[in-house]
Amino acid sequence: MKILIINGSAHRGNTWKLVEQAKNCLVESQKEIEFDEVHLIEAGLPFCIGCSNCFRVGYEKCPHYNVIGKIIEKIETADGIIIATSTYNMRETALLKNLFDHFCFMLHRPHFFKSKALVITTTGGVGGHAAAKSVKGTLLGIGFNRCYTFSRASFSWNAYVPNNKTLSSLRKVVQKFYKDVESRKLYNPKTKLLIPYNLFRGMSLAYIPGTDYETEDGVYWTDECRKGLVYAPGIEVAFYKKPIGHLFYWIGKLAGNMKGMKVTYKK
Ligand SMILES: Cc1cc2nc3c(=O)[nH]c(=O)nc-3n(C[C@H](O)[C@H](O)[C@H](O)COP(=O)(O)O)c2cc1C
C-alpha cells in the first residue's frame, strides 16, 4: 500500500508529531506500507500567478507544471493521502492553500475520484476544526472519494506532547482510514457534491471547442465517458439523488447561456 504524505506545515513541528504517530499506527496494520513524503516548503512551488492556463488550456500549461504535475501524479498513484497542516488563522497554512490554488481548476473538472485522505492538523487552541473542514471541502470538491479529519489543540509552540486520549483517538481515525483505503470501496457522492459537479457540467457547455471562449472545461464535460452521468463514471449514485444532479445540470446549462454570464478571456 502506498501512502503519500503532503506536509503543508513549514516545519516538522507539533502537527508532524501526530503524523509520525499515524505512520506508526499504519505500519502496525501493514508492514509493507510504502510512504512518500512531499514537504511543500521544500517543493519549490511558486505562488499561483493567476494566468488561468489550467482552466483554459489545461494544467499541463501551468508555468509551475514541473512541480505541480509531479504532485498530481503522486496523488493519482497513491492508495491513500495524508495531508498535514498547522492551523494558521483558523485555516490551513498559506503553503497548503497555495497548492490548493494550483488545484482550483479541478473544482471545475474534478479529478481524484479514487483518492481517500486523512487530514491532520494541530492548533494552539482554536480553529482546528475550521482548518480541517476547509481542507476537507477542497479535497471533496476536487473529487476525493472520502476524507477523514483529525484536529487537536496542542497548547504549545513546538513542544507538543500528545496525551494518551489524543493518541487513542488518532489511532481510531487512522485505523478507519486504513481499512477504508484497503477496501478500495468507492462511496456514493453526497448530494451537496452533486450540486457544483452538475452546475459545472451544464455551464461548461457554453465553452466547448468552436465556441467564442472555448476552454478545457468544455472539452472535459463533452467527453463521451461523462455523457448523461450526474457523477464520475464508475461511481454509483443513489437513484433518488440522480434527479437532483440532472436538475442542477439544467440550471447550469441555463446559467451558461444567460446574457452577461459569459466568462471571457483575452485572446
Ligand atoms: C502564524 C501562526 C498562526 C496561528 N494561528 C492560530 C490560530 O488561528 N488559532 C490557534 O489556536 N492557534 C494558532 N497558532 C498556533 C498553532 O496553530 C499551533 O502552535 C500548532 O500546534 C502549530 O503546529 P505546527 O508546530 O505543526 O506548525 C498559530 C501559529 C502561528 C505561527
PDB file of C-alpha atoms and ligand atoms in Angstrom:
ATOM      1  CA  MET A   1       0.000   0.000   0.000  1.00  0.00           C
ATOM      2  CA  LYS A   2       1.353   3.414  -0.978  1.00  0.00           C
ATOM      3  CA  ILE A   3       0.649   6.326   1.358  1.00  0.00           C
ATOM      4  CA  LEU A   4       1.548   9.823   0.255  1.00  0.00           C
ATOM      5  CA  ILE A   5       2.061  12.417   2.970  1.00  0.00           C
ATOM      6  CA  ILE A   6       1.775  16.054   1.965  1.00  0.00           C
ATOM      7  CA  ASN A   7       3.153  18.277   4.677  1.00  0.00           C
ATOM      8  CA  GLY A   8       1.664  21.745   4.435  1.00  0.00           C
ATOM      9  CA  SER A   9       3.450  22.944   7.561  1.00  0.00           C
ATOM     10  CA  ALA A  10       6.674  24.836   7.067  1.00  0.00           C
ATOM     11  CA  HIS A  11       8.462  22.687   9.634  1.00  0.00           C
ATOM     12  CA  ARG A  12       8.182  19.314  11.308  1.00  0.00           C
ATOM     13  CA  GLY A  13       6.581  20.611  14.481  1.00  0.00           C
ATOM     14  CA  ASN A  14       3.525  19.787  16.567  1.00  0.00           C
ATOM     15  CA  THR A  15       1.430  18.542  13.670  1.00  0.00           C
ATOM     16  CA  TRP A  16       4.260  16.346  12.437  1.00  0.00           C
ATOM     17  CA  LYS A  17       4.299  14.595  15.827  1.00  0.00           C
ATOM     18  CA  LEU A  18       0.769  13.382  15.112  1.00  0.00           C
ATOM     19  CA  VAL A  19       1.753  12.415  11.578  1.00  0.00           C
ATOM     20  CA  GLU A  20       4.572  10.254  12.963  1.00  0.00           C
ATOM     21  CA  GLN A  21       2.108   8.567  15.292  1.00  0.00           C
ATOM     22  CA  ALA A  22      -0.232   7.994  12.366  1.00  0.00           C
ATOM     23  CA  LYS A  23       2.647   6.450  10.391  1.00  0.00           C
ATOM     24  CA  ASN A  24       3.454   4.086  13.286  1.00  0.00           C
ATOM     25  CA  CYS A  25      -0.159   3.085  13.501  1.00  0.00           C
ATOM     26  CA  LEU A  26      -0.316   2.354   9.757  1.00  0.00           C
ATOM     27  CA  VAL A  27       2.844   0.254   9.913  1.00  0.00           C
ATOM     28  CA  GLU A  28       1.303  -1.778  12.740  1.00  0.00           C
ATOM     29  CA  SER A  29      -1.629  -2.505  10.421  1.00  0.00           C
ATOM     30  CA  GLN A  30       0.548  -3.411   7.465  1.00  0.00           C
ATOM     31  CA  LYS A  31       4.321  -3.828   7.466  1.00  0.00           C
ATOM     32  CA  GLU A  32       4.699  -3.290   3.718  1.00  0.00           C
ATOM     33  CA  ILE A  33       3.361   0.249   3.677  1.00  0.00           C
ATOM     34  CA  GLU A  34       5.434   2.464   1.446  1.00  0.00           C
ATOM     35  CA  PHE A  35       5.500   6.134   2.472  1.00  0.00           C
ATOM     36  CA  ASP A  36       6.279   9.007   0.178  1.00  0.00           C
ATOM     37  CA  GLU A  37       6.547  12.499   1.646  1.00  0.00           C
ATOM     38  CA  VAL A  38       6.126  15.865  -0.029  1.00  0.00           C
ATOM     39  CA  HIS A  39       7.174  18.725   2.219  1.00  0.00           C
ATOM     40  CA  LEU A  40       5.690  21.723   0.473  1.00  0.00           C
ATOM     41  CA  ILE A  41       8.291  24.073   1.955  1.00  0.00           C
ATOM     42  CA  GLU A  42      10.940  22.107   0.032  1.00  0.00           C
ATOM     43  CA  ALA A  43       8.893  21.504  -3.118  1.00  0.00           C
ATOM     44  CA  GLY A  44       9.647  24.952  -4.559  1.00  0.00           C
ATOM     45  CA  LEU A  45       6.108  25.652  -5.732  1.00  0.00           C
ATOM     46  CA  PRO A  46       5.808  29.390  -6.546  1.00  0.00           C
ATOM     47  CA  PHE A  47       2.551  31.210  -5.833  1.00  0.00           C
ATOM     48  CA  CYS A  48      -0.187  30.748  -8.410  1.00  0.00           C
ATOM     49  CA  ILE A  49       0.188  33.740 -10.746  1.00  0.00           C
ATOM     50  CA  GLY A  50      -3.430  33.694 -11.934  1.00  0.00           C
ATOM     51  CA  CYS A  51      -2.640  33.070 -15.622  1.00  0.00           C
ATOM     52  CA  SER A  52      -5.697  30.740 -15.740  1.00  0.00           C
ATOM     53  CA  ASN A  53      -3.940  28.424 -18.191  1.00  0.00           C
ATOM     54  CA  CYS A  54      -5.117  25.435 -16.150  1.00  0.00           C
ATOM     55  CA  PHE A  55      -8.753  26.428 -16.593  1.00  0.00           C
ATOM     56  CA  ARG A  56      -8.466  27.472 -20.231  1.00  0.00           C
ATOM     57  CA  VAL A  57      -5.896  25.271 -21.929  1.00  0.00           C
ATOM     58  CA  GLY A  58      -5.026  22.530 -19.441  1.00  0.00           C
ATOM     59  CA  TYR A  59      -2.940  22.196 -16.311  1.00  0.00           C
ATOM     60  CA  GLU A  60      -0.005  20.890 -18.348  1.00  0.00           C
ATOM     61  CA  LYS A  61       0.359  24.539 -19.419  1.00  0.00           C
ATOM     62  CA  CYS A  62       0.717  25.771 -15.833  1.00  0.00           C
ATOM     63  CA  PRO A  63       4.018  27.673 -15.544  1.00  0.00           C
ATOM     64  CA  HIS A  64       4.679  25.589 -12.436  1.00  0.00           C
ATOM     65  CA  TYR A  65       3.840  22.283 -14.095  1.00  0.00           C
ATOM     66  CA  ASN A  66       7.291  20.875 -13.314  1.00  0.00           C
ATOM     67  CA  VAL A  67       6.274  20.877  -9.628  1.00  0.00           C
ATOM     68  CA  ILE A  68       2.513  20.613  -9.772  1.00  0.00           C
ATOM     69  CA  GLY A  69       2.498  17.831 -12.385  1.00  0.00           C
ATOM     70  CA  LYS A  70       4.633  15.625 -10.130  1.00  0.00           C
ATOM     71  CA  ILE A  71       2.423  16.230  -7.098  1.00  0.00           C
ATOM     72  CA  ILE A  72      -0.714  15.413  -9.104  1.00  0.00           C
ATOM     73  CA  GLU A  73       0.904  12.211 -10.336  1.00  0.00           C
ATOM     74  CA  LYS A  74       1.876  11.239  -6.795  1.00  0.00           C
ATOM     75  CA  ILE A  75      -1.708  11.724  -5.615  1.00  0.00           C
ATOM     76  CA  GLU A  76      -3.042   9.725  -8.561  1.00  0.00           C
ATOM     77  CA  THR A  77      -0.774   6.776  -7.849  1.00  0.00           C
ATOM     78  CA  ALA A  78      -1.064   6.739  -4.042  1.00  0.00           C
ATOM     79  CA  ASP A  79      -3.553   4.432  -2.343  1.00  0.00           C
ATOM     80  CA  GLY A  80      -4.132   6.926   0.458  1.00  0.00           C
ATOM     81  CA  ILE A  81      -3.076  10.502   1.152  1.00  0.00           C
ATOM     82  CA  ILE A  82      -2.317  12.111   4.497  1.00  0.00           C
ATOM     83  CA  ILE A  83      -2.445  15.904   4.450  1.00  0.00           C
ATOM     84  CA  ALA A  84      -0.807  17.651   7.382  1.00  0.00           C
ATOM     85  CA  THR A  85      -1.208  21.318   8.107  1.00  0.00           C
ATOM     86  CA  SER A  86      -0.675  23.582  11.084  1.00  0.00           C
ATOM     87  CA  THR A  87      -3.740  25.706  11.819  1.00  0.00           C
ATOM     88  CA  TYR A  88      -2.907  29.313  10.990  1.00  0.00           C
ATOM     89  CA  ASN A  89      -5.538  31.979  11.372  1.00  0.00           C
ATOM     90  CA  MET A  90      -8.119  29.204  11.816  1.00  0.00           C
ATOM     91  CA  ARG A  91      -7.365  27.773   8.361  1.00  0.00           C
ATOM     92  CA  GLU A  92      -4.747  25.725   6.537  1.00  0.00           C
ATOM     93  CA  THR A  93      -1.290  27.247   6.055  1.00  0.00           C
ATOM     94  CA  ALA A  94      -0.527  29.502   3.083  1.00  0.00           C
ATOM     95  CA  LEU A  95       1.777  26.755   1.796  1.00  0.00           C
ATOM     96  CA  LEU A  96      -1.109  24.322   1.539  1.00  0.00           C
ATOM     97  CA  LYS A  97      -3.507  26.987   0.291  1.00  0.00           C
ATOM     98  CA  ASN A  98      -1.009  27.728  -2.489  1.00  0.00           C
ATOM     99  CA  LEU A  99      -1.078  24.070  -3.501  1.00  0.00           C
ATOM    100  CA  PHE A 100      -4.870  24.193  -3.477  1.00  0.00           C
ATOM    101  CA  ASP A 101      -4.856  27.362  -5.593  1.00  0.00           C
ATOM    102  CA  HIS A 102      -2.966  25.332  -8.200  1.00  0.00           C
ATOM    103  CA  PHE A 103      -5.681  22.673  -7.885  1.00  0.00           C
ATOM    104  CA  CYS A 104      -8.624  25.058  -8.376  1.00  0.00           C
ATOM    105  CA  PHE A 105      -9.176  24.006 -11.972  1.00  0.00           C
ATOM    106  CA  MET A 106     -10.246  20.652 -10.552  1.00  0.00           C
ATOM    107  CA  LEU A 107     -13.196  22.325  -8.865  1.00  0.00           C
ATOM    108  CA  HIS A 108     -14.390  22.812 -12.468  1.00  0.00           C
ATOM    109  CA  ARG A 109     -13.156  19.434 -13.639  1.00  0.00           C
ATOM    110  CA  PRO A 110     -12.922  17.095 -10.648  1.00  0.00           C
ATOM    111  CA  HIS A 111     -10.154  14.571 -10.956  1.00  0.00           C
ATOM    112  CA  PHE A 112      -9.162  12.398  -7.988  1.00  0.00           C
ATOM    113  CA  PHE A 113     -12.243  10.194  -7.812  1.00  0.00           C
ATOM    114  CA  LYS A 114     -10.478   7.193  -6.294  1.00  0.00           C
ATOM    115  CA  SER A 115      -8.480   9.116  -3.701  1.00  0.00           C
ATOM    116  CA  LYS A 116      -9.048   8.933   0.035  1.00  0.00           C
ATOM    117  CA  ALA A 117      -7.463  11.295   2.527  1.00  0.00           C
ATOM    118  CA  LEU A 118      -6.756  11.794   6.173  1.00  0.00           C
ATOM    119  CA  VAL A 119      -6.279  15.436   7.190  1.00  0.00           C
ATOM    120  CA  ILE A 120      -4.261  16.057  10.349  1.00  0.00           C
ATOM    121  CA  THR A 121      -3.929  19.459  11.958  1.00  0.00           C
ATOM    122  CA  THR A 122      -2.915  20.918  15.288  1.00  0.00           C
ATOM    123  CA  THR A 123      -3.902  24.306  16.551  1.00  0.00           C
ATOM    124  CA  GLY A 124      -2.772  26.356  19.531  1.00  0.00           C
ATOM    125  CA  GLY A 125      -6.273  26.409  20.972  1.00  0.00           C
ATOM    126  CA  VAL A 126      -8.992  27.274  18.473  1.00  0.00           C
ATOM    127  CA  GLY A 127      -9.761  26.959  14.786  1.00  0.00           C
ATOM    128  CA  GLY A 128      -8.508  23.420  14.187  1.00  0.00           C
ATOM    129  CA  HIS A 129     -11.898  22.105  13.159  1.00  0.00           C
ATOM    130  CA  ALA A 130     -12.394  25.018  10.777  1.00  0.00           C
ATOM    131  CA  ALA A 131      -8.963  24.372   9.228  1.00  0.00           C
ATOM    132  CA  ALA A 132      -9.650  20.655   8.804  1.00  0.00           C
ATOM    133  CA  LYS A 133     -13.100  21.408   7.383  1.00  0.00           C
ATOM    134  CA  SER A 134     -11.619  23.861   4.901  1.00  0.00           C
ATOM    135  CA  VAL A 135      -9.102  21.261   3.659  1.00  0.00           C
ATOM    136  CA  LYS A 136     -11.771  18.569   3.510  1.00  0.00           C
ATOM    137  CA  GLY A 137     -14.054  20.864   1.494  1.00  0.00           C
ATOM    138  CA  THR A 138     -11.346  21.429  -1.102  1.00  0.00           C
ATOM    139  CA  LEU A 139     -10.458  17.738  -1.343  1.00  0.00           C
ATOM    140  CA  LEU A 140     -14.060  16.635  -1.827  1.00  0.00           C
ATOM    141  CA  GLY A 141     -14.575  19.439  -4.346  1.00  0.00           C
ATOM    142  CA  ILE A 142     -11.681  18.197  -6.495  1.00  0.00           C
ATOM    143  CA  GLY A 143     -13.140  14.717  -6.486  1.00  0.00           C
ATOM    144  CA  PHE A 144     -11.730  12.883  -3.462  1.00  0.00           C
ATOM    145  CA  ASN A 145     -13.988   9.977  -2.584  1.00  0.00           C
ATOM    146  CA  ARG A 146     -13.538  10.111   1.182  1.00  0.00           C
ATOM    147  CA  CYS A 147     -11.864  12.404   3.674  1.00  0.00           C
ATOM    148  CA  TYR A 148     -11.204  11.766   7.365  1.00  0.00           C
ATOM    149  CA  THR A 149     -10.111  14.590   9.649  1.00  0.00           C
ATOM    150  CA  PHE A 150      -8.215  14.794  12.905  1.00  0.00           C
ATOM    151  CA  SER A 151      -7.694  18.053  14.722  1.00  0.00           C
ATOM    152  CA  ARG A 152      -6.242  18.683  18.173  1.00  0.00           C
ATOM    153  CA  ALA A 153      -5.284  21.702  20.262  1.00  0.00           C
ATOM    154  CA  SER A 154      -1.590  21.496  21.181  1.00  0.00           C
ATOM    155  CA  PHE A 155      -1.479  24.467  23.594  1.00  0.00           C
ATOM    156  CA  SER A 156       2.170  24.644  22.659  1.00  0.00           C
ATOM    157  CA  TRP A 157       4.800  26.286  20.492  1.00  0.00           C
ATOM    158  CA  ASN A 158       6.811  23.354  19.152  1.00  0.00           C
ATOM    159  CA  ALA A 159       6.794  21.339  22.368  1.00  0.00           C
ATOM    160  CA  TYR A 160       3.576  19.400  21.996  1.00  0.00           C
ATOM    161  CA  VAL A 161       3.363  16.079  23.778  1.00  0.00           C
ATOM    162  CA  PRO A 162       0.138  14.360  22.702  1.00  0.00           C
ATOM    163  CA  ASN A 163      -1.621  12.721  25.646  1.00  0.00           C
ATOM    164  CA  ASN A 164      -2.954   9.162  25.696  1.00  0.00           C
ATOM    165  CA  LYS A 165      -6.506  10.264  24.937  1.00  0.00           C
ATOM    166  CA  THR A 166      -5.341  12.057  21.790  1.00  0.00           C
ATOM    167  CA  LEU A 167      -3.205   9.113  20.714  1.00  0.00           C
ATOM    168  CA  SER A 168      -6.058   6.703  21.201  1.00  0.00           C
ATOM    169  CA  SER A 169      -8.487   8.895  19.205  1.00  0.00           C
ATOM    170  CA  LEU A 170      -5.893   9.325  16.460  1.00  0.00           C
ATOM    171  CA  ARG A 171      -5.359   5.577  16.304  1.00  0.00           C
ATOM    172  CA  LYS A 172      -9.105   5.034  15.798  1.00  0.00           C
ATOM    173  CA  VAL A 173      -9.256   7.506  12.912  1.00  0.00           C
ATOM    174  CA  VAL A 174      -6.098   6.107  11.309  1.00  0.00           C
ATOM    175  CA  GLN A 175      -7.457   2.569  11.505  1.00  0.00           C
ATOM    176  CA  LYS A 176     -10.709   3.644   9.878  1.00  0.00           C
ATOM    177  CA  PHE A 177      -8.736   5.402   7.139  1.00  0.00           C
ATOM    178  CA  TYR A 178      -6.505   2.356   6.636  1.00  0.00           C
ATOM    179  CA  LYS A 179      -9.407  -0.098   6.413  1.00  0.00           C
ATOM    180  CA  ASP A 180     -11.217   2.151   4.009  1.00  0.00           C
ATOM    181  CA  VAL A 181      -8.178   2.545   1.744  1.00  0.00           C
ATOM    182  CA  GLU A 182      -7.563  -1.194   1.868  1.00  0.00           C
ATOM    183  CA  SER A 183     -11.197  -1.974   0.961  1.00  0.00           C
ATOM    184  CA  ARG A 184     -10.944   0.119  -2.244  1.00  0.00           C
ATOM    185  CA  LYS A 185     -14.651   0.761  -1.806  1.00  0.00           C
ATOM    186  CA  LEU A 186     -15.903   3.833  -3.655  1.00  0.00           C
ATOM    187  CA  TYR A 187     -18.707   5.683  -1.924  1.00  0.00           C
ATOM    188  CA  ASN A 188     -21.807   7.217  -3.371  1.00  0.00           C
ATOM    189  CA  PRO A 189     -21.293  11.023  -3.536  1.00  0.00           C
ATOM    190  CA  LYS A 190     -23.198  13.208  -1.070  1.00  0.00           C
ATOM    191  CA  THR A 191     -25.985  15.321  -2.574  1.00  0.00           C
ATOM    192  CA  LYS A 192     -24.142  18.566  -1.793  1.00  0.00           C
ATOM    193  CA  LEU A 193     -21.283  17.414  -4.043  1.00  0.00           C
ATOM    194  CA  LEU A 194     -23.636  16.768  -6.924  1.00  0.00           C
ATOM    195  CA  ILE A 195     -24.627  20.432  -6.966  1.00  0.00           C
ATOM    196  CA  PRO A 196     -21.314  22.037  -8.015  1.00  0.00           C
ATOM    197  CA  TYR A 197     -20.434  18.994 -10.125  1.00  0.00           C
ATOM    198  CA  ASN A 198     -23.588  19.278 -12.212  1.00  0.00           C
ATOM    199  CA  LEU A 199     -23.610  23.074 -12.335  1.00  0.00           C
ATOM    200  CA  PHE A 200     -20.180  22.888 -13.985  1.00  0.00           C
ATOM    201  CA  ARG A 201     -21.379  20.029 -16.213  1.00  0.00           C
ATOM    202  CA  GLY A 202     -24.142  22.300 -17.501  1.00  0.00           C
ATOM    203  CA  MET A 203     -22.327  25.642 -17.559  1.00  0.00           C
ATOM    204  CA  SER A 204     -19.277  24.288 -19.360  1.00  0.00           C
ATOM    205  CA  LEU A 205     -21.328  23.518 -22.471  1.00  0.00           C
ATOM    206  CA  ALA A 206     -21.038  27.223 -23.290  1.00  0.00           C
ATOM    207  CA  TYR A 207     -17.253  26.740 -23.610  1.00  0.00           C
ATOM    208  CA  ILE A 208     -16.949  23.707 -25.857  1.00  0.00           C
ATOM    209  CA  PRO A 209     -14.495  23.731 -28.789  1.00  0.00           C
ATOM    210  CA  GLY A 210     -15.753  26.034 -31.533  1.00  0.00           C
ATOM    211  CA  THR A 211     -17.473  28.491 -29.168  1.00  0.00           C
ATOM    212  CA  ASP A 212     -16.225  32.070 -28.690  1.00  0.00           C
ATOM    213  CA  TYR A 213     -14.451  31.359 -25.443  1.00  0.00           C
ATOM    214  CA  GLU A 214     -13.647  27.692 -25.604  1.00  0.00           C
ATOM    215  CA  THR A 215     -11.888  26.214 -22.589  1.00  0.00           C
ATOM    216  CA  GLU A 216     -10.586  22.915 -21.340  1.00  0.00           C
ATOM    217  CA  ASP A 217     -13.744  22.685 -19.210  1.00  0.00           C
ATOM    218  CA  GLY A 218     -15.781  22.394 -22.407  1.00  0.00           C
ATOM    219  CA  VAL A 219     -13.543  19.567 -23.621  1.00  0.00           C
ATOM    220  CA  TYR A 220     -13.767  17.696 -20.318  1.00  0.00           C
ATOM    221  CA  TRP A 221     -17.519  17.912 -19.960  1.00  0.00           C
ATOM    222  CA  THR A 222     -18.278  16.817 -23.509  1.00  0.00           C
ATOM    223  CA  ASP A 223     -16.138  13.697 -23.230  1.00  0.00           C
ATOM    224  CA  GLU A 224     -18.321  10.694 -24.127  1.00  0.00           C
ATOM    225  CA  CYS A 225     -17.404   8.933 -20.877  1.00  0.00           C
ATOM    226  CA  ARG A 226     -19.345  11.557 -18.866  1.00  0.00           C
ATOM    227  CA  LYS A 227     -22.369  11.809 -21.117  1.00  0.00           C
ATOM    228  CA  GLY A 228     -25.637  11.723 -19.140  1.00  0.00           C
ATOM    229  CA  LEU A 229     -23.930  10.933 -15.844  1.00  0.00           C
ATOM    230  CA  VAL A 230     -24.555  13.024 -12.729  1.00  0.00           C
ATOM    231  CA  TYR A 231     -21.219  11.937 -11.252  1.00  0.00           C
ATOM    232  CA  ALA A 232     -17.943  10.382 -12.306  1.00  0.00           C
ATOM    233  CA  PRO A 233     -18.014   7.275 -14.483  1.00  0.00           C
ATOM    234  CA  GLY A 234     -17.668   4.134 -12.364  1.00  0.00           C
ATOM    235  CA  ILE A 235     -19.096   5.687  -9.190  1.00  0.00           C
ATOM    236  CA  GLU A 236     -22.593   4.652  -8.206  1.00  0.00           C
ATOM    237  CA  VAL A 237     -25.128   7.370  -7.432  1.00  0.00           C
ATOM    238  CA  ALA A 238     -28.242   6.550  -5.412  1.00  0.00           C
ATOM    239  CA  PHE A 239     -31.330   6.631  -7.657  1.00  0.00           C
ATOM    240  CA  TYR A 240     -33.018   9.345  -5.560  1.00  0.00           C
ATOM    241  CA  LYS A 241     -30.021  11.671  -5.962  1.00  0.00           C
ATOM    242  CA  LYS A 242     -29.897  11.453  -9.732  1.00  0.00           C
ATOM    243  CA  PRO A 243     -32.830  13.859 -10.385  1.00  0.00           C
ATOM    244  CA  ILE A 244     -31.074  16.437  -8.172  1.00  0.00           C
ATOM    245  CA  GLY A 245     -27.936  16.101 -10.273  1.00  0.00           C
ATOM    246  CA  HIS A 246     -29.900  16.487 -13.504  1.00  0.00           C
ATOM    247  CA  LEU A 247     -31.779  19.489 -12.124  1.00  0.00           C
ATOM    248  CA  PHE A 248     -28.526  21.307 -11.362  1.00  0.00           C
ATOM    249  CA  TYR A 249     -27.167  20.336 -14.768  1.00  0.00           C
ATOM    250  CA  TRP A 250     -30.110  22.125 -16.378  1.00  0.00           C
ATOM    251  CA  ILE A 251     -29.705  25.131 -14.085  1.00  0.00           C
ATOM    252  CA  GLY A 252     -26.015  25.229 -15.063  1.00  0.00           C
ATOM    253  CA  LYS A 253     -26.862  24.974 -18.743  1.00  0.00           C
ATOM    254  CA  LEU A 254     -29.332  27.866 -18.470  1.00  0.00           C
ATOM    255  CA  ALA A 255     -26.859  29.975 -16.483  1.00  0.00           C
ATOM    256  CA  GLY A 256     -24.104  29.280 -19.019  1.00  0.00           C
ATOM    257  CA  ASN A 257     -26.263  30.689 -21.824  1.00  0.00           C
ATOM    258  CA  MET A 258     -27.508  33.744 -19.943  1.00  0.00           C
ATOM    259  CA  LYS A 259     -26.534  37.133 -21.293  1.00  0.00           C
ATOM    260  CA  GLY A 260     -23.834  38.750 -19.167  1.00  0.00           C
ATOM    261  CA  MET A 261     -22.773  35.434 -17.652  1.00  0.00           C
ATOM    262  CA  LYS A 262     -20.209  34.547 -20.296  1.00  0.00           C
ATOM    263  CA  VAL A 263     -16.721  34.124 -18.852  1.00  0.00           C
ATOM    264  CA  THR A 264     -14.366  35.846 -21.270  1.00  0.00           C
ATOM    265  CA  TYR A 265     -10.604  35.976 -21.642  1.00  0.00           C
ATOM    266  CA  LYS A 266      -8.003  37.976 -23.547  1.00  0.00           C
ATOM    267  CA  LYS A 267      -7.304  36.327 -26.898  1.00  0.00           C
TER     268      LYS A 267
HETATM  269  C1  LIG B   1       1.247  32.150  12.041  1.00  0.00           C
HETATM  270  C2  LIG B   1       0.543  31.360  13.096  1.00  0.00           C
HETATM  271  C3  LIG B   1      -0.842  31.380  13.142  1.00  0.00           C
HETATM  272  C4  LIG B   1      -1.525  30.662  14.119  1.00  0.00           C
HETATM  273  N1  LIG B   1      -2.892  30.715  14.154  1.00  0.00           N
HETATM  274  C5  LIG B   1      -3.543  30.072  15.138  1.00  0.00           C
HETATM  275  C6  LIG B   1      -4.972  30.131  15.230  1.00  0.00           C
HETATM  276  O1  LIG B   1      -5.671  30.690  14.405  1.00  0.00           O
HETATM  277  N2  LIG B   1      -5.569  29.554  16.291  1.00  0.00           N
HETATM  278  C7  LIG B   1      -4.848  28.927  17.265  1.00  0.00           C
HETATM  279  O2  LIG B   1      -5.435  28.475  18.230  1.00  0.00           O
HETATM  280  N3  LIG B   1      -3.511  28.788  17.172  1.00  0.00           N
HETATM  281  C8  LIG B   1      -2.829  29.335  16.135  1.00  0.00           C
HETATM  282  N4  LIG B   1      -1.470  29.201  16.038  1.00  0.00           N
HETATM  283  C9  LIG B   1      -0.765  28.221  16.878  1.00  0.00           C
HETATM  284  C10 LIG B   1      -0.529  26.903  16.096  1.00  0.00           C
HETATM  285  O3  LIG B   1      -1.712  26.506  15.429  1.00  0.00           O
HETATM  286  C11 LIG B   1      -0.112  25.737  16.997  1.00  0.00           C
HETATM  287  O4  LIG B   1       1.023  26.060  17.744  1.00  0.00           O
HETATM  288  C12 LIG B   1       0.112  24.470  16.170  1.00  0.00           C
HETATM  289  O5  LIG B   1       0.232  23.382  17.028  1.00  0.00           O
HETATM  290  C13 LIG B   1       1.359  24.608  15.339  1.00  0.00           C
HETATM  291  O6  LIG B   1       1.575  23.423  14.626  1.00  0.00           O
HETATM  292  P1  LIG B   1       2.976  23.129  13.948  1.00  0.00           P
HETATM  293  O7  LIG B   1       4.010  23.091  15.029  1.00  0.00           O
HETATM  294  O8  LIG B   1       2.805  21.836  13.262  1.00  0.00           O
HETATM  295  O9  LIG B   1       3.245  24.249  12.990  1.00  0.00           O
HETATM  296  C14 LIG B   1      -0.784  29.892  15.069  1.00  0.00           C
HETATM  297  C15 LIG B   1       0.600  29.857  14.974  1.00  0.00           C
HETATM  298  C16 LIG B   1       1.270  30.575  14.019  1.00  0.00           C
HETATM  299  C17 LIG B   1       2.777  30.503  13.946  1.00  0.00           C
END
